[in-house]
Coordinates of C-alpha atoms in Angstrom, one line a residue:
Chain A
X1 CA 73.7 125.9 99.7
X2 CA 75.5 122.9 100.5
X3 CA 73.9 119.9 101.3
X4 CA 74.2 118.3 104.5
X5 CA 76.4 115.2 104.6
X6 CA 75.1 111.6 104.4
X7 CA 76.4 110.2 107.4
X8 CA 73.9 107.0 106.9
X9 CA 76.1 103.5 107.7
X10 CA 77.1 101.2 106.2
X11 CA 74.5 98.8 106.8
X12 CA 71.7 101.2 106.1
X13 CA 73.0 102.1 102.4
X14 CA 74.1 98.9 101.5
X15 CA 70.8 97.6 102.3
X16 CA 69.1 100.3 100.0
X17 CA 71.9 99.0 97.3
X18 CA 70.8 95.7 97.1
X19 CA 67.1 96.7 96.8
X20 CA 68.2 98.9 94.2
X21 CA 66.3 101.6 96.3
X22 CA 69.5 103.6 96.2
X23 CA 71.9 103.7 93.0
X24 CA 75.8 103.5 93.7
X25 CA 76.0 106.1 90.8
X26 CA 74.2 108.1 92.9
X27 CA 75.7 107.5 96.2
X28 CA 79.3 108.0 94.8
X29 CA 78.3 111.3 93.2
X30 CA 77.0 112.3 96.4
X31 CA 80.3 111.6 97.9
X32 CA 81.8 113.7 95.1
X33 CA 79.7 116.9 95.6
X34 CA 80.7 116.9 99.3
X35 CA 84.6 116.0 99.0
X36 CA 84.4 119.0 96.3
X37 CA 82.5 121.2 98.5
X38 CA 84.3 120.9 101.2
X39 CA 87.8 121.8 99.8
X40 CA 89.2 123.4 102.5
X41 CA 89.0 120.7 104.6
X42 CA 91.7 119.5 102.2
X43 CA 90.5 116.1 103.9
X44 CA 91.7 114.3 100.0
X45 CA 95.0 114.2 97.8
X46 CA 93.5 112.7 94.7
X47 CA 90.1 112.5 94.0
X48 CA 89.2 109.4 91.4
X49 CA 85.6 111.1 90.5
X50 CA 85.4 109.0 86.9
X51 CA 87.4 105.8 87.7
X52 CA 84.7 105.7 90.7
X53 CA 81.9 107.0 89.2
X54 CA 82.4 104.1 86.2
X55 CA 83.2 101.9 89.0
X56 CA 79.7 102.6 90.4
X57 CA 78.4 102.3 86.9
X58 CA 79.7 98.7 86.9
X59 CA 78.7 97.6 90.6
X60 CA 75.0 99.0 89.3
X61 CA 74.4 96.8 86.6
X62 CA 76.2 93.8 88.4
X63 CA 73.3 94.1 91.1
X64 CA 70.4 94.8 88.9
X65 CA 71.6 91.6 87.2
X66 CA 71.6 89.6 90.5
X67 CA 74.8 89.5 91.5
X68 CA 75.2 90.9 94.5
X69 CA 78.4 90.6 96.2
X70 CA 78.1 92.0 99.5
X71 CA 77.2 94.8 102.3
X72 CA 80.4 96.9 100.4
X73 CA 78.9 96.2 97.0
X74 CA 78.5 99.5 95.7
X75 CA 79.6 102.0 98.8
X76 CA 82.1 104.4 98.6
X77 CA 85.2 104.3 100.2
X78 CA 88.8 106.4 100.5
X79 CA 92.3 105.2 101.0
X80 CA 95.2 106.9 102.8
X81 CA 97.8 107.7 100.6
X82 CA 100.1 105.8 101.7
X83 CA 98.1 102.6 100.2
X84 CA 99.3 101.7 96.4
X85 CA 96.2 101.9 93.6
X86 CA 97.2 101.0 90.2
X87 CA 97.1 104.2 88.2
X88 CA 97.9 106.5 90.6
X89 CA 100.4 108.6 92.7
X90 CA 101.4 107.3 96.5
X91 CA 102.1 110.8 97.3
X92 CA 102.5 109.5 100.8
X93 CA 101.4 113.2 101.6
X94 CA 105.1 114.2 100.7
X95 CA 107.4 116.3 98.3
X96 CA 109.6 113.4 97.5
X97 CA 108.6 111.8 94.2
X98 CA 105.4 109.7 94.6
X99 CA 105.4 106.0 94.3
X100 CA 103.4 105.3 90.9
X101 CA 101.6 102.1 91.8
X102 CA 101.4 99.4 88.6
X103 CA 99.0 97.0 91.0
X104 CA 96.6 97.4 94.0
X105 CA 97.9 96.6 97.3
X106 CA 96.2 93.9 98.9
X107 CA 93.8 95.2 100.5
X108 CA 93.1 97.1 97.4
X109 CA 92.3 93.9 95.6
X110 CA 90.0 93.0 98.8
X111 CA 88.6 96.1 98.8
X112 CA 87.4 95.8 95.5
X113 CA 86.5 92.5 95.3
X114 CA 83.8 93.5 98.0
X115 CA 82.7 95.7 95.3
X116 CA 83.9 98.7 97.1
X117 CA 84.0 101.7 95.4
X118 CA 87.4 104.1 95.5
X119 CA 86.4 108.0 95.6
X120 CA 90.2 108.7 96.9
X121 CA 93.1 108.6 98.5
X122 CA 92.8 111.0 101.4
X123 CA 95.4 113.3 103.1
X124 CA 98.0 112.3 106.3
X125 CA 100.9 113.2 108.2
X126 CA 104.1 112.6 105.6
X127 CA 104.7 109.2 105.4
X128 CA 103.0 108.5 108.5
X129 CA 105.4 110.2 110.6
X130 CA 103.3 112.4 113.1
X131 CA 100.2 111.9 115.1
X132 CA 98.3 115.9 113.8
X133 CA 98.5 116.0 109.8
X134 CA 100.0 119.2 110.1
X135 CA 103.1 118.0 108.3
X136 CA 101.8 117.2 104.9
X137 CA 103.4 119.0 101.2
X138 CA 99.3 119.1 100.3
X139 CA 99.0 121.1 103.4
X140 CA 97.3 120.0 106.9
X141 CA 94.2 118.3 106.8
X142 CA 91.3 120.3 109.0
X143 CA 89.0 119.3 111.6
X144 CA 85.4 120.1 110.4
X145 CA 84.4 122.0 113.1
X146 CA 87.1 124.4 113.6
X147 CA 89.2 124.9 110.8
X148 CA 91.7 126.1 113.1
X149 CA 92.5 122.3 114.8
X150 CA 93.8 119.1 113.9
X151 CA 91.3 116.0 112.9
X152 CA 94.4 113.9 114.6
X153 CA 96.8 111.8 112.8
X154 CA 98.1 110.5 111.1
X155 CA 95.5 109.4 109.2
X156 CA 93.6 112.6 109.5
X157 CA 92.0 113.4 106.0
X158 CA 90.2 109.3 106.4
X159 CA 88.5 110.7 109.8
X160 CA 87.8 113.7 107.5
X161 CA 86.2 112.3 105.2
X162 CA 84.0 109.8 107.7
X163 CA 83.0 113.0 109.6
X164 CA 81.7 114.8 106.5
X165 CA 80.2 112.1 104.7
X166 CA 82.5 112.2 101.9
X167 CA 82.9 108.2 101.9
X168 CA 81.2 105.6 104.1
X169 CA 84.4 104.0 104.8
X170 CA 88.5 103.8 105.0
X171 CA 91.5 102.4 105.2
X172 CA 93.8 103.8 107.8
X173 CA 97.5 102.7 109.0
X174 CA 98.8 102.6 112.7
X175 CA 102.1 102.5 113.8
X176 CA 101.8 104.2 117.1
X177 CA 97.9 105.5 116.8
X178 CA 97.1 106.3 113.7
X179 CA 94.0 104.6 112.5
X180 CA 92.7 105.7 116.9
X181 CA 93.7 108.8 117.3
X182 CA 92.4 110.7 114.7
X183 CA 89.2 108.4 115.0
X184 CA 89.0 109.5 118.7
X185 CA 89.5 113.2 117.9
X186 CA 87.2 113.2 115.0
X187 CA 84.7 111.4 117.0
X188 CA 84.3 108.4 114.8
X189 CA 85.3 104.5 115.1
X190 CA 88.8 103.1 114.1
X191 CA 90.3 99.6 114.1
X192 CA 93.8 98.2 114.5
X193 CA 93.3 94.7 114.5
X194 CA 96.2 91.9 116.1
X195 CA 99.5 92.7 114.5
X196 CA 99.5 90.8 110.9
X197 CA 96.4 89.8 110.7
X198 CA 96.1 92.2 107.3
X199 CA 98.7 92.3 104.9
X200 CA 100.3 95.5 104.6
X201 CA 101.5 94.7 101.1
X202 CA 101.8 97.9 99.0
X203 CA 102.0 100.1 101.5
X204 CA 104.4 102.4 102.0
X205 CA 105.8 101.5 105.7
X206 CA 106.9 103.7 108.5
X207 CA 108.2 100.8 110.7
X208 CA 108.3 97.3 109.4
X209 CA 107.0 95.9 113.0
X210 CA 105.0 97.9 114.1
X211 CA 102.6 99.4 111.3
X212 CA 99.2 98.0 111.2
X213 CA 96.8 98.7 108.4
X214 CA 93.3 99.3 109.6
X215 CA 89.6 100.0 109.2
X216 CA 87.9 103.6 110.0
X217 CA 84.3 104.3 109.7
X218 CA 81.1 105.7 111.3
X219 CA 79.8 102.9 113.9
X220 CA 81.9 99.5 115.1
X221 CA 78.6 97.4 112.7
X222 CA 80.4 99.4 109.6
X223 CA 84.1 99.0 111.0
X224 CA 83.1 95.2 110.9
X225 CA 81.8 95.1 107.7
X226 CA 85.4 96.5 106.2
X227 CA 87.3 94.4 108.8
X228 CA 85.9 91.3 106.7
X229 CA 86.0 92.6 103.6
X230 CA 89.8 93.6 104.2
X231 CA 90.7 90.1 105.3
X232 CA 88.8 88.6 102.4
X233 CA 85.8 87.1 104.0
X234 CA 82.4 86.6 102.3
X235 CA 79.3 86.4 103.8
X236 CA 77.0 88.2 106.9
X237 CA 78.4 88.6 110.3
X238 CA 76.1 87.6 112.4
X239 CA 74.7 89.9 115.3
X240 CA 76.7 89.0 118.3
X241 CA 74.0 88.1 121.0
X242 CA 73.7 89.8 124.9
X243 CA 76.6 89.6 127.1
X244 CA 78.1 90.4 130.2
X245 CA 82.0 91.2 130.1
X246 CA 85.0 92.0 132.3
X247 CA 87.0 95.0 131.5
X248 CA 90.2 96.1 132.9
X249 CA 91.2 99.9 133.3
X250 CA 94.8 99.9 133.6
X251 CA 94.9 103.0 135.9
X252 CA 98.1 103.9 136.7
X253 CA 100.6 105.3 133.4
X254 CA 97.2 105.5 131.3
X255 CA 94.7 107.5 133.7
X256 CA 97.1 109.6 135.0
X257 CA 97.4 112.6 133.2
X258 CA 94.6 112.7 131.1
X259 CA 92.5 116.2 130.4
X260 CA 89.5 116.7 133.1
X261 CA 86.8 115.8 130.1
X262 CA 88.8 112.9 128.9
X263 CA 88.5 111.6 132.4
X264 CA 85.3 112.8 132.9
X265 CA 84.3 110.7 129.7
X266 CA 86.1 107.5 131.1
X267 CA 84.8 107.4 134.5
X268 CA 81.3 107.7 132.9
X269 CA 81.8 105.2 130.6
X270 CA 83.0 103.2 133.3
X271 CA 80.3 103.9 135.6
X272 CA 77.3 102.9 132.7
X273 CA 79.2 99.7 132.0
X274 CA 79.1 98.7 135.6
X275 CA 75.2 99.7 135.7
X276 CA 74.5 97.2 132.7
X277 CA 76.1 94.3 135.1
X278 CA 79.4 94.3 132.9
X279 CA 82.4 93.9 135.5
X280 CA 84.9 96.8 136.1
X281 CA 88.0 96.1 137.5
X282 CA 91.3 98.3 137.9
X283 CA 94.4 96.6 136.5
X284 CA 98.0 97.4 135.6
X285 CA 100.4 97.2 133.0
X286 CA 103.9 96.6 134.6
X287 CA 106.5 98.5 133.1
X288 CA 104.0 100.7 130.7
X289 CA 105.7 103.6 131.8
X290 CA 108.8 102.8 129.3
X291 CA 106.8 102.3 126.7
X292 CA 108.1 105.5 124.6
X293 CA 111.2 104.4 125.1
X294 CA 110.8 101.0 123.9
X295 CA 108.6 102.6 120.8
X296 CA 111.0 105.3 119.7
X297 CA 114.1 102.6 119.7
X298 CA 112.1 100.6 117.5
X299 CA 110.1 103.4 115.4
X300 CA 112.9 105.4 114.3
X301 CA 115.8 102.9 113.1
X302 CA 112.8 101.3 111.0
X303 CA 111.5 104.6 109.5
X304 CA 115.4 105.7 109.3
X305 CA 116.5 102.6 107.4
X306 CA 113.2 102.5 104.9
X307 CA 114.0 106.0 103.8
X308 CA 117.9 106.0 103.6
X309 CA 118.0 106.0 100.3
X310 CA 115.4 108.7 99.7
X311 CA 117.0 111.1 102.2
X312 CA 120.4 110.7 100.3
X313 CA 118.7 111.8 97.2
X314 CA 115.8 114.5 98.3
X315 CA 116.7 115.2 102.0
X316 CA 115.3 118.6 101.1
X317 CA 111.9 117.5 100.2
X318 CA 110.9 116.0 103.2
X319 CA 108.8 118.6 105.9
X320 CA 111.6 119.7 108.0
X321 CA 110.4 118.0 111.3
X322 CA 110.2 114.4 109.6
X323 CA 113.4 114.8 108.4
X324 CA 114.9 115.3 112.0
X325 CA 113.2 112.3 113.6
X326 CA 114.4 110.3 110.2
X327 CA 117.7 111.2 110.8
X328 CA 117.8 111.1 114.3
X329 CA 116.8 107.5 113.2
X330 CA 120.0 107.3 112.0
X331 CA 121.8 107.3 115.5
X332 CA 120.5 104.6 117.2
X333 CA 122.7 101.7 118.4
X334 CA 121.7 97.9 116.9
X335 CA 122.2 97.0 120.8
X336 CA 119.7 99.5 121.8
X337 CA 117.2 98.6 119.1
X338 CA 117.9 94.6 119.6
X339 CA 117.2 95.9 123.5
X340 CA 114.0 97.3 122.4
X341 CA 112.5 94.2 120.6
X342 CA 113.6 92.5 124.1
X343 CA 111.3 94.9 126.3
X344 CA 108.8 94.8 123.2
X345 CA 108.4 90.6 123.9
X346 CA 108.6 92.2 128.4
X347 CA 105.4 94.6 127.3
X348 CA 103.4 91.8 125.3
X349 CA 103.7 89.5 128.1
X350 CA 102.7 92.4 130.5
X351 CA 99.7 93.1 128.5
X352 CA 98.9 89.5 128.4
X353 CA 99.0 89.2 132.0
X354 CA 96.8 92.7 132.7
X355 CA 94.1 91.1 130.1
X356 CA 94.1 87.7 132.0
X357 CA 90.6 87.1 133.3
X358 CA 89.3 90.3 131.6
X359 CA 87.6 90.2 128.1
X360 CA 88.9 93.5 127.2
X361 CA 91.2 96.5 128.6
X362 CA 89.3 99.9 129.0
X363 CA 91.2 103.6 128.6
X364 CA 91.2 106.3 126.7
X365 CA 92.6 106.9 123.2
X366 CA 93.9 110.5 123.6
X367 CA 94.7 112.4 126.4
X368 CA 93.8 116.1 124.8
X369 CA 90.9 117.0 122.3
X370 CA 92.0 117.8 119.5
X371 CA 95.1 119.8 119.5
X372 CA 95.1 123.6 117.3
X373 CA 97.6 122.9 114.3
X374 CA 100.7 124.0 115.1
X375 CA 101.1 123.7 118.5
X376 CA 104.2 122.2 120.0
X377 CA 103.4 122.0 123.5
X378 CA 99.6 121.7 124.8
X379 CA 98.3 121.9 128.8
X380 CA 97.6 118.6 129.5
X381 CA 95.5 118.9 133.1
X382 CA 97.6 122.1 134.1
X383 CA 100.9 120.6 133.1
X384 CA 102.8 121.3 129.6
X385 CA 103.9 118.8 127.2
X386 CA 105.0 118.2 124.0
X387 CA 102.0 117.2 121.4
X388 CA 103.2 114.3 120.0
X389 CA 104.4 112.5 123.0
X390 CA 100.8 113.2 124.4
X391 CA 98.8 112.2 121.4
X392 CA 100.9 108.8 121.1
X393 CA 101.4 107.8 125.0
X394 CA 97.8 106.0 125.3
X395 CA 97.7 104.0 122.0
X396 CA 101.2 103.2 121.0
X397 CA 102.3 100.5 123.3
X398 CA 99.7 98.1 121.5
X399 CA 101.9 98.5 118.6
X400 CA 104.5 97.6 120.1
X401 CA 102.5 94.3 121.9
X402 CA 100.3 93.4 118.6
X403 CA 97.0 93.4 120.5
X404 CA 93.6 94.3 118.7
X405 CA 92.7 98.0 119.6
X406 CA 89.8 99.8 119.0
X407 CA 88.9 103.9 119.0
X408 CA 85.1 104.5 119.6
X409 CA 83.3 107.9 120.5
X410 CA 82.3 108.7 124.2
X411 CA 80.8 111.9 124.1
X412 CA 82.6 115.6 123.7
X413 CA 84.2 117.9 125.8
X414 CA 82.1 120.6 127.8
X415 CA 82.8 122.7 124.8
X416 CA 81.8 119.9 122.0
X417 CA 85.1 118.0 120.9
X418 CA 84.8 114.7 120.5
X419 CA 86.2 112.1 123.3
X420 CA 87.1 108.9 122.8
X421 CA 87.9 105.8 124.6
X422 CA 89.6 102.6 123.3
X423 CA 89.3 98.8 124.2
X424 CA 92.3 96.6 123.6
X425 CA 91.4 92.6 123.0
X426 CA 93.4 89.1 123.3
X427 CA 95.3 89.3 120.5
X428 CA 94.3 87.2 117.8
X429 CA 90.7 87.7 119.0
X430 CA 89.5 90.9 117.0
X431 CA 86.2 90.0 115.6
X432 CA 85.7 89.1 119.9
X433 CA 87.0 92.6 120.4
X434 CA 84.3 93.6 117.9
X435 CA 81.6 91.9 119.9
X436 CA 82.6 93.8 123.0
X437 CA 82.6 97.4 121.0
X438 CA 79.0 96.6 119.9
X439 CA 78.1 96.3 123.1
X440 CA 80.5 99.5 124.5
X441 CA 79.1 101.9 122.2
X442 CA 75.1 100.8 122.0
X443 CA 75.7 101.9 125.8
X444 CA 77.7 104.8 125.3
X445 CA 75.7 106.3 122.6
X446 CA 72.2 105.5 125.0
Chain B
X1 CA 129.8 109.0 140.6
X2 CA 128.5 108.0 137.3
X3 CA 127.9 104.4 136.2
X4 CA 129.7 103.1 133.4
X5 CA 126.4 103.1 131.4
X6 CA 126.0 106.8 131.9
X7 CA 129.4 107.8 130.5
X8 CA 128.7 105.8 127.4
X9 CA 125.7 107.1 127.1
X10 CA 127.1 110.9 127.3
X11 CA 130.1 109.4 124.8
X12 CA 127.8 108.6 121.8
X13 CA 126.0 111.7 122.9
X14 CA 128.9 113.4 122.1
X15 CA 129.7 111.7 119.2
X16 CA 126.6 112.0 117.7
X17 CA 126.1 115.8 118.5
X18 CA 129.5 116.4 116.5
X19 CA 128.4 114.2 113.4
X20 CA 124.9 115.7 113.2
X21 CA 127.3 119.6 113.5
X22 CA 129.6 118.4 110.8
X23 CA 126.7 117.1 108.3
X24 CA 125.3 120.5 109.0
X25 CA 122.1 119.6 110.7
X26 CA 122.6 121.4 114.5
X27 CA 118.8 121.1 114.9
X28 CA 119.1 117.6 115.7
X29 CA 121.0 118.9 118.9
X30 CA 117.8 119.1 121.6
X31 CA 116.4 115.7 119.9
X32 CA 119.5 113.9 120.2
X33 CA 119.2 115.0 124.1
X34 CA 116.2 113.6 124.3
X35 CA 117.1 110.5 122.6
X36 CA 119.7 109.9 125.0
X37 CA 117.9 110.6 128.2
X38 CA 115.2 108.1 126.4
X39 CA 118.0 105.4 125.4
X40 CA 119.5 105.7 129.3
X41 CA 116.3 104.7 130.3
X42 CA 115.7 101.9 128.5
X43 CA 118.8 100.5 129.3
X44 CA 117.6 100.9 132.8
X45 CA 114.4 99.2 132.3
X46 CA 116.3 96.5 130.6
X47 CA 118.5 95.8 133.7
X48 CA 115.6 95.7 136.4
X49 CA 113.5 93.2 134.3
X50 CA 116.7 91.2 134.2
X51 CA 117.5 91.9 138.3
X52 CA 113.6 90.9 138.5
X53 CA 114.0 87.5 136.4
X54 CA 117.2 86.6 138.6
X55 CA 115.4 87.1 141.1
X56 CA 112.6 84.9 139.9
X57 CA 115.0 81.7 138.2
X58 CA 115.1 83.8 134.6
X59 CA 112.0 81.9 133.8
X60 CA 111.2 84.6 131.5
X61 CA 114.4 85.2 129.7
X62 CA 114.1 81.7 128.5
X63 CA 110.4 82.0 127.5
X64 CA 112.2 84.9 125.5
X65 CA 114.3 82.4 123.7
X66 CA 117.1 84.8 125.0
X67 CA 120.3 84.7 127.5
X68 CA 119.9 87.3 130.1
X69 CA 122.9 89.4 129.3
X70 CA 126.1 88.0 130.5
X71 CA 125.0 84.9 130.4
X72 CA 126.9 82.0 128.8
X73 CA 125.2 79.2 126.6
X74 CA 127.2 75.7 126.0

C-alpha cells in the first residue's frame, strides 16, 4: 500500500534535520518512493534518485559534524525543467533537442549552497508556453485528485510534486502566471517576486522581460525560506510581528467574471480580513482591461525571436499549438511591440497608483478551478471562453508591471478544488509582501 | 468609414494571412484574426492615453522618457 505523502514544511523537517532527529538520507528516499509511486501523475521528467540520495549522504555528515548551513540544509527540492543542472538534459518539456547544461544556473548554485537537495526536474507546458501542461512531449502533467484535470501551468509537475509530497520545495518560472496559477489550482503557495530581483541565468526564457523565476511550496513560512535561499541570503527570517494592513480589491476587469466559488472564496476572504480590523477598500486599475493586448505584443515577438533558430531547424518537433503562437510571433510589427513596452511603463504606473495608500492589492489568481485537460473553451460564470485567455487574464499584467505577486490557497470549490487568491506588493518590497501573506493565510486557513 | 488605422490593420492582415498560406501553415488563419483585432486595440489604447496626457500637459509622456507620437524634439 502506498504511503501517505509527507506534506510536513519546511520549517518542521528542517528543524528535525538539524537535531539529527530526521536523516536527509531518509527524507530524500521518502521523496523517491512517492515520485515513483506516483508515476502517473507524470508530475517529474528526470528523477536524480543517486546524485540526490549522495547529495543527502553529504548534507548528513556535514550536520552531524556541526555544520549546519541552514533551514534548506538537507530538504529535498525539484526544479522545472526549464532551469539548467550540470549533468543533465533541459528538456524544456519538448521534442526539440534538450539543452545539456555544463553548469548550474544561478539559482542552482544558491540552491545548493543552502544545502538543498535536487530529487528532479519536474514536468511543464513546452518551454513555458501555456498556462495547463497539457502541451508537454513527456505528456501532460495530472492533478492528484482527478487524473482527468490539469494541476495548472505552466509549471504544473512543481505544484505536483508539492501536493504529493514528492519534494518540500520548487523552483517555478512566470511569464504570465506560471509559478500562481498552477499554485492556486493545486491549492498550494507560489511566489513571483519584483521583476529581477532573481537572476534568471540558465534558464531557458520564454520572454526576455517578462519571465520571472520563482519559489513554490506548501505554506508562505516555506515560500520564504526558498525566497532567501534563491537570493543568496543566510541566516533566520525573523517572525514578522502583528499587523493591521490596507488592501485594495481592484473590482472592476479582475472581479468581473470570475466563477461563482472563486467569488465566493474572495468575498469571504475579504469579509474575514475586514473582521481581524485589516482595511478593505475597492480600487481600480485604469486601463487593466488591455492588458492581453499589451502582454501578447510583448510575449510573442520575445518567445518568437528566442526560438527562430530552433524552429528553422525542428519546426516539426515542437507540440503543434506552441508552434502556432511562436510563429504567430513572427508577425508582429517592431511599432506595435515598441507600442507595447509604452502601455507596459502606462500599466506600472496604473498599478502604482491603485497600490498608493494600500499595503497590498487583493484578487483572485484564476478565474476557473482547475480546467479538464484538453479543453479549449471552459464556462466561465455561464459565459464561454477560451482556457488560456481565462487562466492568464488575473495574473499576467504583473508581469508586465514587475510587481511582487503571490498565489495562496483560500479554500475549494463546493465540490473540493482548490481556490486561490493572490496579493500583489510595492514592487521592490517582497519580503513586505511576505509579511502580509503570513498574515492572509493564518486567517484564511483559521 | 474606416480610419486609416483600420485599413492598415486589415492590410498586414492580409499580408500576413497570404505569407502564413504560402509557408504552408493555414492554421495560423483564426490566430492571426485574433491578433489583429488584439493589435487594433492596442493601438486604440495607445491613442486615448495620449488624448488623456494632452489633455493633462503630457506630464506623463515625459515621465516616460518618450515624445507623444507626432511630436517633435529640438
Amino acid at each position: 500500500m502506498m504511503t501517505p505523502p509527507d506534506l510536513r514544511t519546511i520549517g518542521e523537517v528542517g528543524s528535525q534535520i538539524r537535531s539529527r532527529a530526521l536523516s536527509p538520507v531518509h527524507l530524500a528516499r521518502t521523496c523517491l518512493e512517492r515520485i515513483d509511486g506516483r508515476r502517473e501523475l507524470n508530475a517529474f521528467i528526470t528523477v536524480m534518485g543517486p546524485a540526490a540520495l549522495a547529495d543527502a549522504a553529504a548534507a548528513e555528515r556535514e550536520i552531524a559534524t556541526g555544520h549546519y548551513r541552514g533551514p534548506l540544509h538537507g530538504i529535498p527540492v525539484s526544479l522545472k525543467d526549464l532551469i539548467d543542472v550540470a549533468g543533465t538534459p533541459t528538456t524544456s518539456g519538448s521534442a526539440v533537442p534538450a539543452r545539456h547544461a555544463s553548469r548550474d544556473a544561478a539559482l542552482v548554485t544558491r540552491l545548493r549552497d543552502a544545502g538543498a537537495v535536487i530529487v528532479g526536474k519536474t514536468n511543464l507546458h513546452e518551454f513555458a508556453f501555456g498556462t495547463t501542461g497539457e502541451e508537454s512531449a513527456f505528456g501532460p502533467a495530472r492533478h492528484p485528485l482527478d487524473l482527468s484535470r490539469s494541476p495548472g501551468g505552466s509549471s504544473s509537475g512543481s505544484a505536483v510534486a508539492l501536493r504529493e509530497g514528492m519534494c518540500f520545495g520548487s523552483v517555478g518560472t512566470d511569464t504570465g502566471g506560471s509559478v500562481r496559477i498552477p499554485a492556486a489550482a493545486s491549492g498550494i503557495v507560489g511566489l513571483k517576486p519584483s521583476i529581477d530581483e532573481l537572476p534568471c541565468t540558465g534558464i531557458v526564457p520564454l520572454s526576455g522581460t517578462l519571465d520571472h523565476a520563482g519559489p513554490m511550496a506548501r505554506s508562505v513560512a516555506d515560500v520564504r525560506i526558498m525566497f532567501h535561499a534563491l537570493q543568496g541570503r543566510t541566516g533566520p527570517a525573523g517572525p514578522p510581528g502583528p499587523e493591521r494592513f490596507c488592501f485594495g480589491v481592484p473590482e472592476p476587469y479582475f472581479c468581473e467574471r470570475l466563477d461563482p466559488d472563486v467569488r465566493r472564496a474572495l468575498a469571504g476572504a475579504r469579509e474575514r480580513l475586514a473582521e481581524d480590523g485589516h482595511r478593505v477598500r475597492t480600487v481600480s486599475v485604469e486601463h487593466a482591461a488591455r492588458t492581453p493586448d499589451v502582454y501578447l505584443h510583448i510575449v510573442l515577438p520575445e518567445a518568437s525571436w528566442f526560438h527562430a533558430p530552433t524552429l528553422e531547424h525542428y519546426a516539426e518537433r515542437y507540440s503543434p499549438g506552441v508552434r502556432l503562437r511562436l510563429e504567430m510571433g513572427r508577425y508582429v510589427l517592431a511599432e506595435d511591440y515598441v507600442r507595447a513596452m509604452y502601455m507596459r511603463t502606462v500599466l506600472t504606473r496604473a498599478v502604482n497608483r491603485a497600490l498608493d495608500g494600500c499595503d497590498a492589492l487583493l484578487l483572485p489568481t484564476l478565474a476557473i478551478a482547475a480546467p479538464r485537460l484538453g479543453d479549449a473553451m471552459v464556462d466561465v460564470d455561464g459565459r464561454q471562453e477560451p482556457v488560456r485567455a481565462v487562466m492568464l487574464r488575473l495574473t499576467q499584467l504583473f508581469n508586465i508591471t514587475g510587481h511582487p505577486a503571490i498565489a495562496l490557497p483560500a479554500g475549494t470549490t463546493r465540490d473540493g478544488w482548490p481556490v486561490g487568491v493572490q496579493l500583489v506588493g510595492h514592487t521592490g518590497r517582497t519580503d513586505r509582501l511576505l509579511d502580509i501573506a503570513t498574515s492572509v493565510e493564518s486567517r484564511l486557513q483559521a | 468609414m474606416e480610419s486609416r488605422s483600420q485599413q492598415q490593420t486589415e492590410a498586414w492582415l492580409r499580408a500576413a494571412c497570404a505569407d502564413a498560406d504560402r509557408r504552408g501553415l493555414s492554421q495560423l488563419r483564426p490566430l492571426l484574426e485574433a491578433l489583429a483585432r488584439s493589435t487594433a486595440a492596442l493601438r486604440e489604447a495607445e491613442r486615448a492615453v495620449h488624448d488623456a496626457e494632452r489633455v493633462a500637459g503630457a506630464a506623463d509622456a515625459e515621465a516616460a522618457g518618450r515624445p507623444a507620437p507626432g511630436e517633435t524634439t529640438e
